[in-house]
mmCIF file of C-alpha atoms in Angstrom:
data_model
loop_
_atom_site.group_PDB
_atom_site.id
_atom_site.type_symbol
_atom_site.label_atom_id
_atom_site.label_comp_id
_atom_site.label_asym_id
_atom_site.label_seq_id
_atom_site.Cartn_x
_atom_site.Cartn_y
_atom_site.Cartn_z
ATOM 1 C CA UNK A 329 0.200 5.050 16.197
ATOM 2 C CA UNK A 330 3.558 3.868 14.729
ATOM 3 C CA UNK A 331 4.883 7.322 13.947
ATOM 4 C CA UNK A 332 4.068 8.424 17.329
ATOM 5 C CA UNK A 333 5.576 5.797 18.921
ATOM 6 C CA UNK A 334 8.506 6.381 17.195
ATOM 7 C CA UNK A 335 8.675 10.373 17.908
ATOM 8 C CA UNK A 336 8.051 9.902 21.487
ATOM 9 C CA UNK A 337 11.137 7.186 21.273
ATOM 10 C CA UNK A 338 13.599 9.574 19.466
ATOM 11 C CA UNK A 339 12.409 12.858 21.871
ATOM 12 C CA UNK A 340 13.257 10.256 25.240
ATOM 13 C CA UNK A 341 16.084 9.471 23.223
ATOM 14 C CA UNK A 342 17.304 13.122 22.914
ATOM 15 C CA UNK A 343 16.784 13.629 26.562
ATOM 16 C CA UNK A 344 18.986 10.119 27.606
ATOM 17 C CA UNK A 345 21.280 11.567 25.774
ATOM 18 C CA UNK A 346 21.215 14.659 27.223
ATOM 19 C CA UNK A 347 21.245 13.703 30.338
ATOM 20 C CA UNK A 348 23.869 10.787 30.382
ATOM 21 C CA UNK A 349 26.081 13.986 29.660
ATOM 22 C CA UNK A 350 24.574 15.510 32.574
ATOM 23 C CA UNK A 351 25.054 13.194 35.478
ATOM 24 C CA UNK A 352 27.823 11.886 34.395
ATOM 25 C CA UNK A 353 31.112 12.732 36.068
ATOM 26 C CA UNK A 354 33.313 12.035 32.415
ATOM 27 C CA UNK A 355 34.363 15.860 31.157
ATOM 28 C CA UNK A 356 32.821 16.802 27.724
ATOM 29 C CA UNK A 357 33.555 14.992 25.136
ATOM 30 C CA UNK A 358 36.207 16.746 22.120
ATOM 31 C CA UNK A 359 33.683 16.908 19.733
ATOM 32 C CA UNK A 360 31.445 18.983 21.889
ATOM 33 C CA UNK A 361 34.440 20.895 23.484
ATOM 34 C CA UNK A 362 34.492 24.669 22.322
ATOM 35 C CA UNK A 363 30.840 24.778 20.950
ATOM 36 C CA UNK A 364 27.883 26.436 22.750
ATOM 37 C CA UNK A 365 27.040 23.546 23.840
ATOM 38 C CA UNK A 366 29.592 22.655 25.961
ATOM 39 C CA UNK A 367 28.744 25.922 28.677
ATOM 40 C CA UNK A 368 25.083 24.641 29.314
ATOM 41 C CA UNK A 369 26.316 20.891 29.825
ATOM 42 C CA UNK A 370 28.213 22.638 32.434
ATOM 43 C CA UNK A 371 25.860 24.454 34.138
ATOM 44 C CA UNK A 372 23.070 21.530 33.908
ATOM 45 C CA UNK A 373 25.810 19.274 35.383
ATOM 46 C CA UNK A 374 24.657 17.013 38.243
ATOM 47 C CA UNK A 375 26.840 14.126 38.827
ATOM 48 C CA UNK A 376 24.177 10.862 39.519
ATOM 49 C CA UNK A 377 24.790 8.025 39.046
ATOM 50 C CA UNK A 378 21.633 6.498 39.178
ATOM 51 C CA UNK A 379 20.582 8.806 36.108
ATOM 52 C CA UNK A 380 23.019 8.447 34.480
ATOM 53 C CA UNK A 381 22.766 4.224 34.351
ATOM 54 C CA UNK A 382 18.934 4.553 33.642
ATOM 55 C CA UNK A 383 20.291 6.873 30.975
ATOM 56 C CA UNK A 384 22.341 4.222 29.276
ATOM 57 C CA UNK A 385 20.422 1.614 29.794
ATOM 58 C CA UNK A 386 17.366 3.392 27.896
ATOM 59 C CA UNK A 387 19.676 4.369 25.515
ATOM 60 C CA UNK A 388 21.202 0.625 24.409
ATOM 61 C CA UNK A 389 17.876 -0.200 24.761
ATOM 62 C CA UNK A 390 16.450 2.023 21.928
ATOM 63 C CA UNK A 391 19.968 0.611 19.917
ATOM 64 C CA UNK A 392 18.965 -3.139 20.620
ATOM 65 C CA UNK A 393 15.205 -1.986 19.939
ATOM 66 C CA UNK A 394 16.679 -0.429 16.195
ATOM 67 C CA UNK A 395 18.628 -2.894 14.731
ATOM 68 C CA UNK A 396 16.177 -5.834 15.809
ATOM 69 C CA UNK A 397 12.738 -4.184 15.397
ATOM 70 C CA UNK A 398 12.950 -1.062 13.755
ATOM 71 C CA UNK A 399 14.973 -1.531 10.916
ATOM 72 C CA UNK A 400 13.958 -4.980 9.938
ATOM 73 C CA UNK A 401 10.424 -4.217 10.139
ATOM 74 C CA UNK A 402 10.664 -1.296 7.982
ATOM 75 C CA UNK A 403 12.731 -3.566 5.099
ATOM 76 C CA UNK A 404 10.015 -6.178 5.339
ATOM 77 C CA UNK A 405 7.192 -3.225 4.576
ATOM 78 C CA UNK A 406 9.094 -1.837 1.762
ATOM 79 C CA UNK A 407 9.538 -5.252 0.249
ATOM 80 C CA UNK A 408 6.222 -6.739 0.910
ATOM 81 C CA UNK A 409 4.822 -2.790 -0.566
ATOM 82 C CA UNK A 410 7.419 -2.665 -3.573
ATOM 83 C CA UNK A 411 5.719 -6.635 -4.603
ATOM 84 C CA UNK A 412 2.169 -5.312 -3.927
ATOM 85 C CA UNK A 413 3.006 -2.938 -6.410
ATOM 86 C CA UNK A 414 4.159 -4.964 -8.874
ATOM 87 C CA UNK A 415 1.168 -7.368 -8.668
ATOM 88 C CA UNK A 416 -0.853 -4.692 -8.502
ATOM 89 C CA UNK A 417 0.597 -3.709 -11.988
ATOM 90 C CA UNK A 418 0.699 -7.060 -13.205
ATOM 91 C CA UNK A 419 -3.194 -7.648 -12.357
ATOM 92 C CA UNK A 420 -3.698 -4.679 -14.508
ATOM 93 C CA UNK A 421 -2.248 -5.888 -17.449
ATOM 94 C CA UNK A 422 -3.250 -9.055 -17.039
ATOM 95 C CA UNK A 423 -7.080 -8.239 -17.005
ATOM 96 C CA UNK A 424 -6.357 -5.530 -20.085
ATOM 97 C CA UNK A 425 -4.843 -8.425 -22.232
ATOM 98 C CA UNK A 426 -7.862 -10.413 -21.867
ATOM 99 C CA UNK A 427 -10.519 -7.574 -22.192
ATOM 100 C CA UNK A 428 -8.578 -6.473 -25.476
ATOM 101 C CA UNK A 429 -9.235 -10.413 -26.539
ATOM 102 C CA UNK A 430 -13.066 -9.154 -27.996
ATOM 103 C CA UNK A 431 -11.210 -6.659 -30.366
ATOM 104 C CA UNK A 432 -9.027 -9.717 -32.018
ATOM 105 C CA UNK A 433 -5.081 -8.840 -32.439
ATOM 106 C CA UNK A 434 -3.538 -5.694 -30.736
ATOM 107 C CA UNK A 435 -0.217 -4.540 -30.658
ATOM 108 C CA UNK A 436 1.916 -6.420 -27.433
ATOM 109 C CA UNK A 437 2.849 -2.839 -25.844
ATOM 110 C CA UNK A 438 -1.216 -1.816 -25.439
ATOM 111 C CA UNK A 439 -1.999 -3.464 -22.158
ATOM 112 C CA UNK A 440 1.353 -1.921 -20.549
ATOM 113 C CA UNK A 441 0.033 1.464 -21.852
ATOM 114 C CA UNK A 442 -3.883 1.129 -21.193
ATOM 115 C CA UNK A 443 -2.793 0.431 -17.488
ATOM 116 C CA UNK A 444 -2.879 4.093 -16.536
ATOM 117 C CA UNK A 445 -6.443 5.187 -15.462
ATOM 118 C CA UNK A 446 -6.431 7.959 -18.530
ATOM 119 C CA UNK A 447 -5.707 5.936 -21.488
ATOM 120 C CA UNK A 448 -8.144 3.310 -20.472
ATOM 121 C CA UNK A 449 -10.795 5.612 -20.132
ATOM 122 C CA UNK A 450 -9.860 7.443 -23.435
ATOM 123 C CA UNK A 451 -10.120 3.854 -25.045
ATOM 124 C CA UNK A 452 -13.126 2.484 -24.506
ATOM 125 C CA UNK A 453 -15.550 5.727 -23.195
ATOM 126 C CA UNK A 454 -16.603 8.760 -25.433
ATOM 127 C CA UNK A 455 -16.594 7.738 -29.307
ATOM 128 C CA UNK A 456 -14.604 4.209 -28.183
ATOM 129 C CA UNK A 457 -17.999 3.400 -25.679
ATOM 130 C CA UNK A 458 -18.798 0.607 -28.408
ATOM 131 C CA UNK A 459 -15.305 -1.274 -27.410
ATOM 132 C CA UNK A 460 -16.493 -1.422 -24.042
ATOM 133 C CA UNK A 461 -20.001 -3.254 -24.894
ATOM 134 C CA UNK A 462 -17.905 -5.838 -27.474
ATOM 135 C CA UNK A 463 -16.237 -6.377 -24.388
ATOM 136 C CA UNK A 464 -19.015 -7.506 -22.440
ATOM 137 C CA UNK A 465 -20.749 -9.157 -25.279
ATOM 138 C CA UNK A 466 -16.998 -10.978 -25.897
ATOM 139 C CA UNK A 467 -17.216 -12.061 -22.055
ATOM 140 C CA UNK A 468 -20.996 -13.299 -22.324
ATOM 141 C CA UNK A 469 -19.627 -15.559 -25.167
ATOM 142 C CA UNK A 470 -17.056 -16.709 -23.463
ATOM 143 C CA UNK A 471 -17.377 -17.205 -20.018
ATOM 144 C CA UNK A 472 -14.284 -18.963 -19.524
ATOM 145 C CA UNK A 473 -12.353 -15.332 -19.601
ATOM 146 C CA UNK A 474 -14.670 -14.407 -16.869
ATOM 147 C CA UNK A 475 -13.253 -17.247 -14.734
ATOM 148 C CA UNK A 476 -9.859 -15.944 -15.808
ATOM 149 C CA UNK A 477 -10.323 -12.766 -14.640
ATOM 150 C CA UNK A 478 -12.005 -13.870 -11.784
ATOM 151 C CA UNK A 479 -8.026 -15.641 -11.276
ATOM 152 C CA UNK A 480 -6.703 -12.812 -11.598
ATOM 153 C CA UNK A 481 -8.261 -10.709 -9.090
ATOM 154 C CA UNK A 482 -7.957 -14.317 -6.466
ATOM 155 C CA UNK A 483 -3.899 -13.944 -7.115
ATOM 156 C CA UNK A 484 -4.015 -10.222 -6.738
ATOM 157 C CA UNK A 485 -6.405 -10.833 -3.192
ATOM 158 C CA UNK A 486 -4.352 -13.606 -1.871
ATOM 159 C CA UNK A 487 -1.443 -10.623 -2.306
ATOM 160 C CA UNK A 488 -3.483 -8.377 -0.059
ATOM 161 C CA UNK A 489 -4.119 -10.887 2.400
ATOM 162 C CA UNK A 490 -0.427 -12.058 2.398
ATOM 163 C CA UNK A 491 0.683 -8.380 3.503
ATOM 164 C CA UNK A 492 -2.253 -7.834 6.132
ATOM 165 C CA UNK A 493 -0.614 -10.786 7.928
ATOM 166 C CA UNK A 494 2.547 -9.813 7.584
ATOM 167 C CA UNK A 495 2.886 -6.199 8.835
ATOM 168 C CA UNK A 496 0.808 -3.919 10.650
ATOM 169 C CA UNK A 497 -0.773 -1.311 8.883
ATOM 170 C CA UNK A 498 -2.068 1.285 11.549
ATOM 171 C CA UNK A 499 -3.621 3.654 8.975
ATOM 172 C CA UNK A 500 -7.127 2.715 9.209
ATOM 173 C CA UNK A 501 -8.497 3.815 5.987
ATOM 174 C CA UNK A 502 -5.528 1.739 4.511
ATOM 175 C CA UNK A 503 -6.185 -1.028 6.172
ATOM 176 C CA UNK A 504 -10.016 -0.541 5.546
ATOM 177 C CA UNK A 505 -9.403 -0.235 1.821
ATOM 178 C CA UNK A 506 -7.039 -3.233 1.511
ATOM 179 C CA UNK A 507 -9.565 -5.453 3.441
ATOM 180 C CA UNK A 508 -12.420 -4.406 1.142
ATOM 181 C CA UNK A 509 -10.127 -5.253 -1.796
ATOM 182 C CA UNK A 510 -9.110 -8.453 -0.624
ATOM 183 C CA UNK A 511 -12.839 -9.762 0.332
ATOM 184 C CA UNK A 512 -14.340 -8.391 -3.192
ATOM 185 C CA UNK A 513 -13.705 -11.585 -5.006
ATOM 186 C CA UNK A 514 -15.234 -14.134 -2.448
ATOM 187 C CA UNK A 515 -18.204 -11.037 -2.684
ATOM 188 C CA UNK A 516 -18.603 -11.435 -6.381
ATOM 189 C CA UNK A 517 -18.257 -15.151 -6.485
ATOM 190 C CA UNK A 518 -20.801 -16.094 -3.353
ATOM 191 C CA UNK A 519 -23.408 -13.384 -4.045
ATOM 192 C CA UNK A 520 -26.725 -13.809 -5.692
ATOM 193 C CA UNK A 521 -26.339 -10.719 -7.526
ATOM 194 C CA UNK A 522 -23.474 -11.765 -9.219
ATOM 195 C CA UNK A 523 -25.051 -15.231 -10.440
ATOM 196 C CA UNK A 524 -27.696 -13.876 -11.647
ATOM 197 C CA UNK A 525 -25.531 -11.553 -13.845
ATOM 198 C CA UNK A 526 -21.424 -12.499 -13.761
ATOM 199 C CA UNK A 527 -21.008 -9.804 -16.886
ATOM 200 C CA UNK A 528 -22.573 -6.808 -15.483
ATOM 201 C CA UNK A 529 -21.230 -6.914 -11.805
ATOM 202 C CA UNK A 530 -17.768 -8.375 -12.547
ATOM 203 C CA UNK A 531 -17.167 -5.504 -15.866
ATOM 204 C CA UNK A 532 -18.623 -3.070 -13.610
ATOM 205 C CA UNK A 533 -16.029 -3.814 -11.125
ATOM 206 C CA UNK A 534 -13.281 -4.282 -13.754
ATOM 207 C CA UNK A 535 -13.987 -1.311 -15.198
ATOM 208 C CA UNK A 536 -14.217 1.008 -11.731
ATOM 209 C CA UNK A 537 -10.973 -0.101 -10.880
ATOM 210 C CA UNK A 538 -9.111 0.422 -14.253
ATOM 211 C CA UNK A 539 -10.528 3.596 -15.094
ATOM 212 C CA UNK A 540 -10.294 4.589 -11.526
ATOM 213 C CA UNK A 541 -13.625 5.281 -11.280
ATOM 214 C CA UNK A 542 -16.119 5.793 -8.064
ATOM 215 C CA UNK A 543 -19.858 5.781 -8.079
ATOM 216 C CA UNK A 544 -19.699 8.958 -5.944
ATOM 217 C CA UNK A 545 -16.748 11.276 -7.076
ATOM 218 C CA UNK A 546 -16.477 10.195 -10.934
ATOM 219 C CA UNK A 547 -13.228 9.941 -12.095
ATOM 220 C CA UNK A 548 -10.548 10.084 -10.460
ATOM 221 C CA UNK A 549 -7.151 11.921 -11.014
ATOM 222 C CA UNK A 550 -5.081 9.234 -9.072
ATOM 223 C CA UNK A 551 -5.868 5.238 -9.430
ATOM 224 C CA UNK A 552 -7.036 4.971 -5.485
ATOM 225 C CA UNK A 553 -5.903 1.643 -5.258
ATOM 226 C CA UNK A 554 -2.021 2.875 -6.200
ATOM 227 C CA UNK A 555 -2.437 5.381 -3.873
ATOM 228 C CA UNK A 556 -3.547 3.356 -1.005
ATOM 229 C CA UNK A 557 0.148 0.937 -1.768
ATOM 230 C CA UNK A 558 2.127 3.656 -1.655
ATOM 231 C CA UNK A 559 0.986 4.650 2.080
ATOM 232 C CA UNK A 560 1.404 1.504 3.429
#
């Protein structure tokens, strides 16, 4: 709906323009003088003055409508997308640093590089499966880094919900998505399911979303949640 809007703007724009040229009853202006243009202003000419104020008007309209709306709206979605990003990021790490907690010491550059979907698959699937069930036996043990994950993914929600209210996102799967990713922790903390079982349905989750990984396609190529940021 936005991009629309904003084509239909720039083609009434174009044709304001146009025709300001056209009824008005100022000659050509130098920069226009000489080019091809300048014979079809002249034979489109139709001096009106009525036109030609709605003309300007529209057009310091759409100025007044650019440097007030336009332009500030679209630096507020590029900051509030470039954070999102970066908690996004964060989360990611975050989580890995705890999760690598069940293997004891690891080297301070590992959850940085097990962010990517591919290397945290390649670490704890295939021959490195048996990482992934110390995990969950590390997080039975301990259920305190279950309610620090469980943090985690608040801070990362509380993101999501920050930017819904704070710019319009008129891609409805985007929006869709986001929602669902913002309401999955009050999901996993207020279901029975997840009482009855915190380990199973919170790793399950944890581990979809680092190994971008969905029930119905598999694995992914792209982390869907990165991909879903970048088209806000």
């Amino acid at each position: 709906m936005r991009y629309r809007t904003n084509e239909t703007i720039a083609t009434l724009s174009v044709v304001a323009l146009v025709g300001m040229f056209v009824a008005g009853n100022e000659p050509v202006i130098a920069p226009l003088r000489g080019t091809a243009v300048e014979p079809m202003l002249h034979s489109l000419h139709y001096e009106n003055a009525i036109i030609f104020n709605l003309c300007v008007g529209f057009l310091g309209g759409v100025i007044v409508w650019l440097l007030n709306v336009l332009v500030p709206e679209r630096q507020t979605r590029a900051i509030l997308r470039d954070n999102l990003r970066k908690q996004y990021q964060y989360f990611r790490e975050d989580v890995i640093s705890l999760l690598l907690g069940a293997g004891g010491s690891y080297s301070a550059g590992l959850p940085a590089q097990l962010s990517r979907p591919n290397a945290f698959r390649d670490y704890y699937r295939g021959e490195n499966q048996q990482r992934w069930y110390d995990v969950l036996n590390y997080l039975q043990a301990n259920p305190e880094r279950l309610s620090d994950i469980v943090a985690h993914m608040q801070t990362l929600s509380n993101e999501v919900e920050y930017l819904l209210h704070k710019i319009s996102i008129d891609d409805e799967e985007v929006h869709a998505f986001l929602k669902r990713l913002s309401l999955h922790t009050h999901r996993l903390q207020h279901l029975s399911v997840y009482s009855y079982d915190e380990v199973k349905y919170l790793g399950g989750f944890i581990f979809e979303m680092l190994a971008a990984w969905s029930v119905i396609s598999g694995y992914l190529e792209a982390d869907p949640v990165a991909c879903m940021i970048e088209k806000i």
